[in-house]
Amino acid sequence: MTANKSKWDKIIIGAGLYGLYAAKLCGERGERVLVLEWEKSPFQRATYINQARVHMGYHYPRSYATAIKSAHYFNRFIKDYDFCIHSAFDQVYATSDSFSWTNREQFVQFCQAAEIPCEELMPDKYFKKGLCDGAYLTKEYTYDAGILGQFFVDALTGMKNVEINYGVRLQQIDKGPDSYVLTLESGAALETGFLLNATYGSTNQILSLAGYEPFKIKYELCEIILCKPQDKLQEVGITVMDGPFFSVMPFGKSGYHSLTSVTFTPHVSSFDSLPQFNCQTKSWGYCSPEQLGNCNDCVAKPQSAWPYMSNMAEKYLKAEYGFSYEGSLYSMKPILKASEVDDSRPTVIRKVSEKPTFVSVLSGKINTVYDLDEVLKND
């Protein structure tokens, strides 16, 4: 562990994509950077446990701002991290004939307005007759979190001015006249003039520890199902939207598909600023509102919603696009309460203090990581 009262140009809390991207960017400028991570290795939570979708914006017909920003960064992300991108499949979006917020004509108009590619297909190719009124070939890929994480670890390992500490338990954050002092459970004290909170699921916990107002967040305990696709599904990703539907698509380069459902992926929700769930009381102290454990390692993780998710997909998909269950991944997902109205997913970067600087980032989109560039510039 770092020696007592070590001083750093920047301290970053969280070793997901946003944290390690920031560390690499600042490290390349010669700054002394320390990354603190609760887990034993990077990319163990939100960066890994998601659909692995590199968004072009199709998912957000009710939020043009989210769609346009996703499309804006799509090509840059694909170019920068092409080595971890899986693009050799057809990404198909479809609009359901019933219970959808968006119909065929509205989706086409949305794609035209957002200037994102959209080629109409015959719904009967993928879906049972009469269930979808439109199907569209789109341009959207997935990324492999394992490959991407190793890239950042290798890059940072070669920088003598950057250090990553794993298994860290943060106890206290104190603000001084020109720096923050972080006290760890080990007794170590770390000092910096620039603190970045890039924890995502634990964003409010870190803000509260430093005495700042938390984000207005809804928390969802979510399940991503990994499944083995049949031959015809291997080269296809399918998303039925915009409503209580499902998505099944390649999970990076793993050979698996992820299966999610708007209705069944979230198991339980909490509207408290620090999330409270019944399962926390059964975790033997592993997880609490103040310190979220990793649901995958928790004895109290929920039973899989596989029967419900698979039934929904099977209701829509033709039999030749089938799949079988392989396993489940669980994560805690924070969503801004304001986003519940229009399904928007903005990247929010809040600078709560300046000189010393404290920045907190909350984003559910992988390719909007570039929003950090401006805030990480040297003063």
mmCIF file of C-alpha atoms in Angstrom:
data_model
loop_
_atom_site.group_PDB
_atom_site.id
_atom_site.type_symbol
_atom_site.label_atom_id
_atom_site.label_comp_id
_atom_site.label_asym_id
_atom_site.label_seq_id
_atom_site.Cartn_x
_atom_site.Cartn_y
_atom_site.Cartn_z
ATOM 1 C CA MET A 1 0.000 0.000 0.000
ATOM 2 C CA THR A 2 1.084 3.558 -0.718
ATOM 3 C CA ALA A 3 3.195 5.150 2.023
ATOM 4 C CA ASN A 4 1.440 7.444 4.504
ATOM 5 C CA LYS A 5 0.509 10.941 3.355
ATOM 6 C CA SER A 6 1.627 10.446 -0.227
ATOM 7 C CA LYS A 7 0.773 13.304 -2.564
ATOM 8 C CA TRP A 8 -0.640 12.953 -6.060
ATOM 9 C CA ASP A 9 -1.599 15.319 -8.871
ATOM 10 C CA LYS A 10 -4.844 13.408 -9.309
ATOM 11 C CA ILE A 11 -6.548 10.643 -7.363
ATOM 12 C CA ILE A 12 -9.228 8.666 -9.198
ATOM 13 C CA ILE A 13 -11.742 6.501 -7.364
ATOM 14 C CA GLY A 14 -12.915 3.600 -9.524
ATOM 15 C CA ALA A 15 -11.073 1.388 -12.028
ATOM 16 C CA GLY A 16 -13.796 1.009 -14.614
ATOM 17 C CA LEU A 17 -13.495 2.502 -18.094
ATOM 18 C CA TYR A 18 -14.022 6.101 -16.977
ATOM 19 C CA GLY A 19 -11.434 5.801 -14.212
ATOM 20 C CA LEU A 20 -8.732 4.112 -16.287
ATOM 21 C CA TYR A 21 -9.367 6.331 -19.314
ATOM 22 C CA ALA A 22 -8.809 9.361 -17.072
ATOM 23 C CA ALA A 23 -5.681 7.789 -15.548
ATOM 24 C CA LYS A 24 -4.183 7.089 -18.979
ATOM 25 C CA LEU A 25 -5.003 10.558 -20.309
ATOM 26 C CA CYS A 26 -3.464 12.312 -17.310
ATOM 27 C CA GLY A 27 -0.555 9.882 -17.042
ATOM 28 C CA GLU A 28 0.439 10.564 -20.633
ATOM 29 C CA ARG A 29 0.727 14.241 -19.682
ATOM 30 C CA GLY A 30 3.264 13.351 -17.000
ATOM 31 C CA GLU A 31 0.963 13.815 -14.009
ATOM 32 C CA ARG A 32 1.304 11.620 -10.924
ATOM 33 C CA VAL A 33 -1.944 9.658 -10.800
ATOM 34 C CA LEU A 34 -3.302 7.181 -8.250
ATOM 35 C CA VAL A 35 -6.341 4.972 -8.961
ATOM 36 C CA LEU A 36 -8.176 3.437 -5.998
ATOM 37 C CA GLU A 37 -10.364 0.385 -6.627
ATOM 38 C CA TRP A 38 -12.558 -1.592 -4.213
ATOM 39 C CA GLU A 39 -12.336 -4.801 -6.286
ATOM 40 C CA LYS A 40 -9.266 -7.004 -6.738
ATOM 41 C CA SER A 41 -9.012 -6.176 -10.455
ATOM 42 C CA PRO A 42 -10.372 -3.572 -12.915
ATOM 43 C CA PHE A 43 -13.586 -3.678 -14.976
ATOM 44 C CA GLN A 44 -15.429 -5.922 -12.510
ATOM 45 C CA ARG A 45 -18.732 -4.076 -12.376
ATOM 46 C CA ALA A 46 -20.635 -1.758 -14.743
ATOM 47 C CA THR A 47 -18.025 -1.663 -17.535
ATOM 48 C CA TYR A 48 -18.250 -5.448 -17.798
ATOM 49 C CA ILE A 49 -21.773 -6.199 -16.602
ATOM 50 C CA ASN A 50 -23.936 -4.613 -19.288
ATOM 51 C CA GLN A 51 -25.086 -5.316 -22.832
ATOM 52 C CA ALA A 52 -21.618 -4.342 -24.165
ATOM 53 C CA ARG A 53 -23.419 -2.157 -26.699
ATOM 54 C CA VAL A 54 -21.494 0.672 -28.363
ATOM 55 C CA HIS A 55 -24.462 2.973 -28.828
ATOM 56 C CA MET A 56 -25.214 4.751 -32.072
ATOM 57 C CA GLY A 57 -28.371 6.204 -30.536
ATOM 58 C CA TYR A 58 -31.133 3.871 -31.785
ATOM 59 C CA HIS A 59 -32.139 2.995 -28.246
ATOM 60 C CA TYR A 60 -33.393 6.519 -27.484
ATOM 61 C CA PRO A 61 -36.150 7.685 -29.853
ATOM 62 C CA ARG A 62 -37.664 9.708 -26.981
ATOM 63 C CA SER A 63 -34.395 11.492 -26.188
ATOM 64 C CA TYR A 64 -32.752 13.116 -29.195
ATOM 65 C CA ALA A 65 -30.011 14.559 -26.990
ATOM 66 C CA THR A 66 -28.909 11.080 -25.852
ATOM 67 C CA ALA A 67 -29.148 9.670 -29.385
ATOM 68 C CA ILE A 68 -27.175 12.466 -31.025
ATOM 69 C CA LYS A 69 -24.404 12.388 -28.412
ATOM 70 C CA SER A 70 -24.087 8.599 -28.772
ATOM 71 C CA ALA A 71 -23.826 8.885 -32.554
ATOM 72 C CA HIS A 72 -21.311 11.731 -32.229
ATOM 73 C CA TYR A 73 -18.830 9.598 -30.266
ATOM 74 C CA PHE A 74 -19.552 6.249 -31.967
ATOM 75 C CA ASN A 75 -16.955 6.462 -34.755
ATOM 76 C CA ARG A 76 -14.280 7.854 -32.438
ATOM 77 C CA PHE A 77 -14.721 5.014 -29.962
ATOM 78 C CA ILE A 78 -14.698 2.380 -32.718
ATOM 79 C CA LYS A 79 -11.488 3.841 -34.169
ATOM 80 C CA ASP A 80 -9.682 4.192 -30.834
ATOM 81 C CA TYR A 81 -10.577 0.724 -29.545
ATOM 82 C CA ASP A 82 -11.071 -1.297 -32.732
ATOM 83 C CA PHE A 83 -9.115 -4.229 -31.235
ATOM 84 C CA CYS A 84 -11.946 -5.002 -28.789
ATOM 85 C CA ILE A 85 -14.888 -4.285 -31.114
ATOM 86 C CA HIS A 86 -17.156 -7.033 -32.429
ATOM 87 C CA SER A 87 -18.824 -5.755 -35.602
ATOM 88 C CA ALA A 88 -19.301 -8.933 -37.668
ATOM 89 C CA PHE A 89 -23.035 -9.283 -37.044
ATOM 90 C CA ASP A 90 -26.286 -7.674 -38.172
ATOM 91 C CA GLN A 91 -27.830 -5.441 -35.532
ATOM 92 C CA VAL A 92 -31.587 -5.504 -35.999
ATOM 93 C CA TYR A 93 -33.994 -3.150 -34.235
ATOM 94 C CA ALA A 94 -37.737 -3.730 -34.352
ATOM 95 C CA THR A 95 -40.891 -1.984 -33.228
ATOM 96 C CA SER A 96 -43.578 -4.095 -31.604
ATOM 97 C CA ASP A 97 -47.093 -4.008 -32.996
ATOM 98 C CA SER A 98 -48.461 -3.592 -29.450
ATOM 99 C CA PHE A 99 -47.486 -1.775 -26.223
ATOM 100 C CA SER A 100 -44.733 0.275 -27.895
ATOM 101 C CA TRP A 101 -43.997 3.948 -27.324
ATOM 102 C CA THR A 102 -42.645 4.147 -30.886
ATOM 103 C CA ASN A 103 -44.183 2.746 -34.067
ATOM 104 C CA ARG A 104 -42.605 1.967 -37.440
ATOM 105 C CA GLU A 105 -43.068 5.423 -38.980
ATOM 106 C CA GLN A 106 -41.865 7.229 -35.856
ATOM 107 C CA PHE A 107 -38.696 5.125 -35.625
ATOM 108 C CA VAL A 108 -37.791 5.782 -39.263
ATOM 109 C CA GLN A 109 -38.407 9.507 -38.807
ATOM 110 C CA PHE A 110 -36.290 9.484 -35.645
ATOM 111 C CA CYS A 111 -33.354 7.811 -37.427
ATOM 112 C CA GLN A 112 -33.573 10.305 -40.280
ATOM 113 C CA ALA A 113 -33.650 13.251 -37.876
ATOM 114 C CA ALA A 114 -30.709 11.856 -35.861
ATOM 115 C CA GLU A 115 -28.867 11.076 -39.127
ATOM 116 C CA ILE A 116 -28.152 7.455 -38.187
ATOM 117 C CA PRO A 117 -28.337 4.572 -40.705
ATOM 118 C CA CYS A 118 -31.594 2.625 -40.847
ATOM 119 C CA GLU A 119 -32.530 0.110 -43.571
ATOM 120 C CA GLU A 120 -36.030 -1.342 -43.446
ATOM 121 C CA LEU A 121 -36.333 -5.138 -43.429
ATOM 122 C CA MET A 122 -39.212 -7.604 -43.559
ATOM 123 C CA PRO A 123 -40.201 -8.321 -39.924
ATOM 124 C CA ASP A 124 -41.238 -11.880 -40.841
ATOM 125 C CA LYS A 125 -37.582 -12.793 -41.379
ATOM 126 C CA TYR A 126 -36.926 -12.712 -37.616
ATOM 127 C CA PHE A 127 -40.286 -12.455 -35.863
ATOM 128 C CA LYS A 128 -43.458 -14.454 -35.630
ATOM 129 C CA LYS A 129 -46.217 -13.125 -37.828
ATOM 130 C CA GLY A 130 -48.052 -10.035 -36.649
ATOM 131 C CA LEU A 131 -45.898 -9.263 -33.587
ATOM 132 C CA CYS A 132 -43.641 -6.519 -35.029
ATOM 133 C CA ASP A 133 -44.789 -3.811 -37.429
ATOM 134 C CA GLY A 134 -41.252 -2.840 -38.442
ATOM 135 C CA ALA A 135 -37.702 -4.208 -38.529
ATOM 136 C CA TYR A 136 -34.521 -2.310 -39.400
ATOM 137 C CA LEU A 137 -30.910 -3.122 -40.131
ATOM 138 C CA THR A 138 -28.782 -0.653 -38.167
ATOM 139 C CA LYS A 139 -25.134 0.147 -37.498
ATOM 140 C CA GLU A 140 -24.258 -0.776 -33.941
ATOM 141 C CA TYR A 141 -21.498 -2.939 -32.456
ATOM 142 C CA THR A 142 -20.425 -4.459 -29.149
ATOM 143 C CA TYR A 143 -17.136 -4.251 -27.241
ATOM 144 C CA ASP A 144 -15.271 -6.890 -25.263
ATOM 145 C CA ALA A 145 -14.664 -5.594 -21.729
ATOM 146 C CA GLY A 146 -11.955 -8.167 -20.968
ATOM 147 C CA ILE A 147 -9.847 -7.129 -23.953
ATOM 148 C CA LEU A 148 -10.454 -3.418 -23.326
ATOM 149 C CA GLY A 149 -9.561 -3.708 -19.647
ATOM 150 C CA GLN A 150 -6.304 -5.504 -20.422
ATOM 151 C CA PHE A 151 -5.392 -2.737 -22.875
ATOM 152 C CA PHE A 152 -5.657 -0.095 -20.147
ATOM 153 C CA VAL A 153 -3.830 -2.222 -17.584
ATOM 154 C CA ASP A 154 -0.943 -2.775 -20.027
ATOM 155 C CA ALA A 155 -0.799 0.915 -20.939
ATOM 156 C CA LEU A 156 -0.793 2.060 -17.309
ATOM 157 C CA THR A 157 1.697 -0.588 -16.184
ATOM 158 C CA GLY A 158 4.246 1.076 -18.443
ATOM 159 C CA MET A 159 3.800 4.463 -16.741
ATOM 160 C CA LYS A 160 5.973 4.967 -13.663
ATOM 161 C CA ASN A 161 3.906 8.006 -12.687
ATOM 162 C CA VAL A 162 0.620 6.052 -12.499
ATOM 163 C CA GLU A 163 -0.345 3.553 -9.804
ATOM 164 C CA ILE A 164 -3.460 1.414 -9.314
ATOM 165 C CA ASN A 165 -4.274 0.132 -5.838
ATOM 166 C CA TYR A 166 -6.812 -2.704 -5.628
ATOM 167 C CA GLY A 167 -8.799 -3.968 -2.647
ATOM 168 C CA VAL A 168 -8.973 -0.460 -1.192
ATOM 169 C CA ARG A 169 -11.425 0.455 1.561
ATOM 170 C CA LEU A 170 -11.964 4.190 1.719
ATOM 171 C CA GLN A 171 -12.851 5.472 5.174
ATOM 172 C CA GLN A 172 -12.843 9.270 5.067
ATOM 173 C CA ILE A 173 -12.481 12.252 2.696
ATOM 174 C CA ASP A 174 -11.492 15.617 4.190
ATOM 175 C CA LYS A 175 -11.238 18.902 2.321
ATOM 176 C CA GLY A 176 -8.396 21.255 3.207
ATOM 177 C CA PRO A 177 -7.610 24.769 1.915
ATOM 178 C CA ASP A 178 -5.843 23.476 -1.207
ATOM 179 C CA SER A 179 -6.153 19.680 -1.193
ATOM 180 C CA TYR A 180 -8.248 16.655 -0.285
ATOM 181 C CA VAL A 181 -6.961 14.063 2.162
ATOM 182 C CA LEU A 182 -8.287 10.530 1.771
ATOM 183 C CA THR A 183 -7.937 8.193 4.728
ATOM 184 C CA LEU A 184 -8.028 4.473 4.019
ATOM 185 C CA GLU A 185 -9.102 1.677 6.342
ATOM 186 C CA SER A 186 -5.445 0.604 6.388
ATOM 187 C CA GLY A 187 -4.509 3.936 8.008
ATOM 188 C CA ALA A 188 -2.817 5.328 4.887
ATOM 189 C CA ALA A 189 -3.457 9.006 4.081
ATOM 190 C CA LEU A 190 -3.443 10.232 0.476
ATOM 191 C CA GLU A 191 -3.424 13.861 -0.638
ATOM 192 C CA THR A 192 -4.414 15.488 -3.918
ATOM 193 C CA GLY A 193 -5.558 18.774 -5.371
ATOM 194 C CA PHE A 194 -7.803 16.963 -7.885
ATOM 195 C CA LEU A 195 -10.185 14.140 -6.941
ATOM 196 C CA LEU A 196 -12.250 12.287 -9.559
ATOM 197 C CA ASN A 197 -15.173 10.109 -8.472
ATOM 198 C CA ALA A 198 -15.607 7.571 -11.314
ATOM 199 C CA THR A 199 -17.342 4.805 -9.364
ATOM 200 C CA TYR A 200 -20.737 4.853 -11.148
ATOM 201 C CA GLY A 201 -22.744 2.561 -8.829
ATOM 202 C CA SER A 202 -21.145 4.112 -5.733
ATOM 203 C CA THR A 203 -21.206 7.716 -6.957
ATOM 204 C CA ASN A 204 -23.483 8.925 -4.159
ATOM 205 C CA GLN A 205 -21.571 7.017 -1.485
ATOM 206 C CA ILE A 206 -18.360 8.864 -2.381
ATOM 207 C CA LEU A 207 -20.140 12.228 -2.586
ATOM 208 C CA SER A 208 -21.705 11.648 0.833
ATOM 209 C CA LEU A 209 -18.367 10.603 2.312
ATOM 210 C CA ALA A 210 -16.955 13.959 1.220
ATOM 211 C CA GLY A 211 -19.980 15.847 2.543
ATOM 212 C CA TYR A 212 -21.484 16.805 -0.823
ATOM 213 C CA GLU A 213 -25.061 16.608 -2.057
ATOM 214 C CA PRO A 214 -25.784 13.289 -3.773
ATOM 215 C CA PHE A 215 -27.301 12.868 -7.224
ATOM 216 C CA LYS A 216 -31.057 12.267 -7.364
ATOM 217 C CA ILE A 217 -30.826 8.622 -8.347
ATOM 218 C CA LYS A 218 -33.010 5.565 -8.736
ATOM 219 C CA TYR A 219 -31.075 2.314 -8.202
ATOM 220 C CA GLU A 220 -31.872 -0.940 -9.960
ATOM 221 C CA LEU A 221 -30.408 -4.339 -9.099
ATOM 222 C CA CYS A 222 -30.060 -5.697 -12.639
ATOM 223 C CA GLU A 223 -29.387 -9.066 -14.254
ATOM 224 C CA ILE A 224 -27.625 -9.638 -17.565
ATOM 225 C CA ILE A 225 -28.141 -13.187 -18.823
ATOM 226 C CA LEU A 226 -25.439 -14.863 -20.897
ATOM 227 C CA CYS A 227 -26.779 -17.374 -23.384
ATOM 228 C CA LYS A 228 -25.475 -19.614 -26.139
ATOM 229 C CA PRO A 229 -27.026 -18.661 -29.499
ATOM 230 C CA GLN A 230 -28.176 -21.186 -32.075
ATOM 231 C CA ASP A 231 -26.427 -21.032 -35.466
ATOM 232 C CA LYS A 232 -28.768 -18.474 -37.056
ATOM 233 C CA LEU A 233 -28.578 -16.128 -34.075
ATOM 234 C CA GLN A 234 -24.771 -16.145 -33.852
ATOM 235 C CA GLU A 235 -24.406 -13.427 -36.473
ATOM 236 C CA VAL A 236 -27.419 -11.355 -35.410
ATOM 237 C CA GLY A 237 -28.299 -8.990 -32.576
ATOM 238 C CA ILE A 238 -31.993 -8.238 -32.056
ATOM 239 C CA THR A 239 -33.620 -5.480 -30.019
ATOM 240 C CA VAL A 240 -37.377 -4.959 -29.791
ATOM 241 C CA MET A 241 -38.096 -1.444 -28.525
ATOM 242 C CA ASP A 242 -39.447 1.084 -27.322
ATOM 243 C CA GLY A 243 -41.376 -0.425 -24.410
ATOM 244 C CA PRO A 244 -41.486 -3.505 -22.138
ATOM 245 C CA PHE A 245 -39.535 -5.714 -24.527
ATOM 246 C CA PHE A 246 -36.141 -7.429 -24.868
ATOM 247 C CA SER A 247 -32.709 -7.463 -26.473
ATOM 248 C CA VAL A 248 -30.442 -10.399 -27.372
ATOM 249 C CA MET A 249 -27.078 -9.546 -28.901
ATOM 250 C CA PRO A 250 -23.399 -10.605 -29.031
ATOM 251 C CA PHE A 251 -21.578 -10.120 -25.719
ATOM 252 C CA GLY A 252 -18.315 -8.736 -27.056
ATOM 253 C CA LYS A 253 -16.104 -11.454 -28.555
ATOM 254 C CA SER A 254 -17.040 -14.051 -25.929
ATOM 255 C CA GLY A 255 -19.161 -16.211 -28.224
ATOM 256 C CA TYR A 256 -22.143 -15.638 -25.948
ATOM 257 C CA HIS A 257 -25.143 -13.385 -26.422
ATOM 258 C CA SER A 258 -26.508 -11.158 -23.666
ATOM 259 C CA LEU A 259 -30.225 -11.308 -22.960
ATOM 260 C CA THR A 260 -31.979 -8.403 -21.266
ATOM 261 C CA SER A 261 -35.527 -7.236 -20.799
ATOM 262 C CA VAL A 262 -36.894 -3.835 -19.849
ATOM 263 C CA THR A 263 -39.415 -5.554 -17.572
ATOM 264 C CA PHE A 264 -37.333 -8.336 -16.008
ATOM 265 C CA THR A 265 -33.675 -7.210 -16.065
ATOM 266 C CA PRO A 266 -34.284 -4.934 -13.022
ATOM 267 C CA HIS A 267 -35.114 -7.225 -10.079
ATOM 268 C CA VAL A 268 -35.708 -4.548 -7.443
ATOM 269 C CA SER A 269 -35.442 -0.770 -7.234
ATOM 270 C CA SER A 270 -34.564 1.769 -4.563
ATOM 271 C CA PHE A 271 -35.300 5.491 -4.634
ATOM 272 C CA ASP A 272 -33.146 6.329 -1.605
ATOM 273 C CA SER A 273 -30.056 8.503 -2.146
ATOM 274 C CA LEU A 274 -28.030 5.590 -0.729
ATOM 275 C CA PRO A 275 -29.694 2.386 -1.981
ATOM 276 C CA GLN A 276 -31.484 0.146 0.476
ATOM 277 C CA PHE A 277 -32.470 -3.379 -0.504
ATOM 278 C CA ASN A 278 -33.793 -6.279 1.571
ATOM 279 C CA CYS A 279 -31.007 -8.508 0.295
ATOM 280 C CA GLN A 280 -28.417 -6.318 2.066
ATOM 281 C CA THR A 281 -29.648 -7.578 5.430
ATOM 282 C CA LYS A 282 -28.951 -11.140 4.262
ATOM 283 C CA SER A 283 -25.435 -10.446 2.967
ATOM 284 C CA TRP A 284 -23.679 -10.868 6.356
ATOM 285 C CA GLY A 285 -22.314 -7.310 6.175
ATOM 286 C CA TYR A 286 -20.883 -7.708 2.675
ATOM 287 C CA CYS A 287 -23.201 -5.076 1.188
ATOM 288 C CA SER A 288 -24.756 -1.982 2.748
ATOM 289 C CA PRO A 289 -26.217 1.353 1.600
ATOM 290 C CA GLU A 290 -22.872 2.987 2.411
ATOM 291 C CA GLN A 291 -20.727 0.365 0.641
ATOM 292 C CA LEU A 292 -22.185 -1.673 -2.196
ATOM 293 C CA GLY A 293 -20.775 -5.163 -2.563
ATOM 294 C CA ASN A 294 -20.401 -6.960 -5.873
ATOM 295 C CA CYS A 295 -23.720 -8.735 -6.387
ATOM 296 C CA ASN A 296 -22.007 -11.617 -8.215
ATOM 297 C CA ASP A 297 -20.016 -12.473 -5.074
ATOM 298 C CA CYS A 298 -22.948 -12.041 -2.688
ATOM 299 C CA VAL A 299 -24.732 -14.950 -0.982
ATOM 300 C CA ALA A 300 -27.990 -12.982 -1.209
ATOM 301 C CA LYS A 301 -28.024 -12.350 -4.965
ATOM 302 C CA PRO A 302 -31.452 -12.910 -6.539
ATOM 303 C CA GLN A 303 -32.613 -15.946 -8.458
ATOM 304 C CA SER A 304 -32.345 -15.600 -12.213
ATOM 305 C CA ALA A 305 -35.244 -14.149 -14.197
ATOM 306 C CA TRP A 306 -34.306 -16.465 -17.081
ATOM 307 C CA PRO A 307 -37.775 -18.109 -17.338
ATOM 308 C CA TYR A 308 -39.454 -14.723 -17.798
ATOM 309 C CA MET A 309 -36.857 -13.152 -20.114
ATOM 310 C CA SER A 310 -36.568 -16.211 -22.342
ATOM 311 C CA ASN A 311 -40.354 -16.571 -22.585
ATOM 312 C CA MET A 312 -40.668 -12.980 -23.749
ATOM 313 C CA ALA A 313 -38.004 -13.416 -26.427
ATOM 314 C CA GLU A 314 -39.473 -16.736 -27.552
ATOM 315 C CA LYS A 315 -42.885 -15.083 -27.859
ATOM 316 C CA TYR A 316 -41.457 -12.764 -30.545
ATOM 317 C CA LEU A 317 -38.596 -14.637 -32.230
ATOM 318 C CA LYS A 318 -38.912 -17.348 -34.844
ATOM 319 C CA ALA A 319 -37.712 -20.730 -33.573
ATOM 320 C CA GLU A 320 -34.476 -20.726 -35.606
ATOM 321 C CA TYR A 321 -33.233 -17.704 -33.588
ATOM 322 C CA GLY A 322 -33.174 -19.622 -30.325
ATOM 323 C CA PHE A 323 -30.643 -19.730 -27.476
ATOM 324 C CA SER A 324 -29.878 -21.588 -24.252
ATOM 325 C CA TYR A 325 -28.991 -20.404 -20.744
ATOM 326 C CA GLU A 326 -25.309 -20.217 -19.715
ATOM 327 C CA GLY A 327 -25.216 -17.953 -16.657
ATOM 328 C CA SER A 328 -26.135 -14.624 -15.069
ATOM 329 C CA LEU A 329 -24.280 -11.442 -14.149
ATOM 330 C CA TYR A 330 -25.667 -8.952 -11.618
ATOM 331 C CA SER A 331 -24.905 -5.279 -11.050
ATOM 332 C CA MET A 332 -26.275 -2.186 -9.337
ATOM 333 C CA LYS A 333 -27.363 0.391 -11.899
ATOM 334 C CA PRO A 334 -27.942 4.050 -10.952
ATOM 335 C CA ILE A 335 -30.374 6.037 -13.116
ATOM 336 C CA LEU A 336 -31.070 9.742 -12.756
ATOM 337 C CA LYS A 337 -34.654 10.172 -11.609
ATOM 338 C CA ALA A 338 -35.143 12.913 -14.206
ATOM 339 C CA SER A 339 -34.332 10.362 -16.936
ATOM 340 C CA GLU A 340 -37.383 8.262 -16.122
ATOM 341 C CA VAL A 341 -39.578 10.718 -18.032
ATOM 342 C CA ASP A 342 -38.018 10.396 -21.512
ATOM 343 C CA ASP A 343 -35.619 7.426 -21.087
ATOM 344 C CA SER A 344 -32.648 9.774 -21.578
ATOM 345 C CA ARG A 345 -29.184 8.677 -20.417
ATOM 346 C CA PRO A 346 -27.065 11.829 -20.195
ATOM 347 C CA THR A 347 -23.456 11.859 -19.091
ATOM 348 C CA VAL A 348 -23.420 14.124 -16.048
ATOM 349 C CA ILE A 349 -20.110 15.578 -14.931
ATOM 350 C CA ARG A 350 -20.492 17.606 -11.747
ATOM 351 C CA LYS A 351 -17.642 19.756 -10.471
ATOM 352 C CA VAL A 352 -18.611 20.188 -6.823
ATOM 353 C CA SER A 353 -15.420 21.981 -5.799
ATOM 354 C CA GLU A 354 -12.599 23.861 -7.506
ATOM 355 C CA LYS A 355 -9.039 24.369 -6.165
ATOM 356 C CA PRO A 356 -9.066 21.835 -4.631
ATOM 357 C CA THR A 357 -11.108 20.186 -7.349
ATOM 358 C CA PHE A 358 -13.649 17.430 -6.824
ATOM 359 C CA VAL A 359 -15.369 16.037 -9.933
ATOM 360 C CA SER A 360 -18.035 13.339 -9.969
ATOM 361 C CA VAL A 361 -19.076 11.629 -13.214
ATOM 362 C CA LEU A 362 -22.240 9.600 -13.753
ATOM 363 C CA SER A 363 -22.697 7.959 -17.151
ATOM 364 C CA GLY A 364 -24.313 4.784 -18.403
ATOM 365 C CA LYS A 365 -22.825 5.054 -21.903
ATOM 366 C CA ILE A 366 -19.430 3.614 -22.749
ATOM 367 C CA ASN A 367 -18.634 5.837 -25.751
ATOM 368 C CA THR A 368 -19.364 9.129 -23.984
ATOM 369 C CA VAL A 369 -16.167 8.632 -21.959
ATOM 370 C CA TYR A 370 -14.692 11.460 -24.047
ATOM 371 C CA ASP A 371 -16.814 13.929 -22.094
ATOM 372 C CA LEU A 372 -14.064 13.692 -19.462
ATOM 373 C CA ASP A 373 -11.471 15.328 -21.724
ATOM 374 C CA GLU A 374 -12.407 18.911 -20.944
ATOM 375 C CA VAL A 375 -12.721 18.558 -17.163
ATOM 376 C CA LEU A 376 -9.380 16.739 -16.855
ATOM 377 C CA LYS A 377 -7.382 19.554 -18.445
ATOM 378 C CA ASN A 378 -4.743 21.129 -16.255
ATOM 379 C CA ASP A 379 -5.802 24.391 -14.625
#
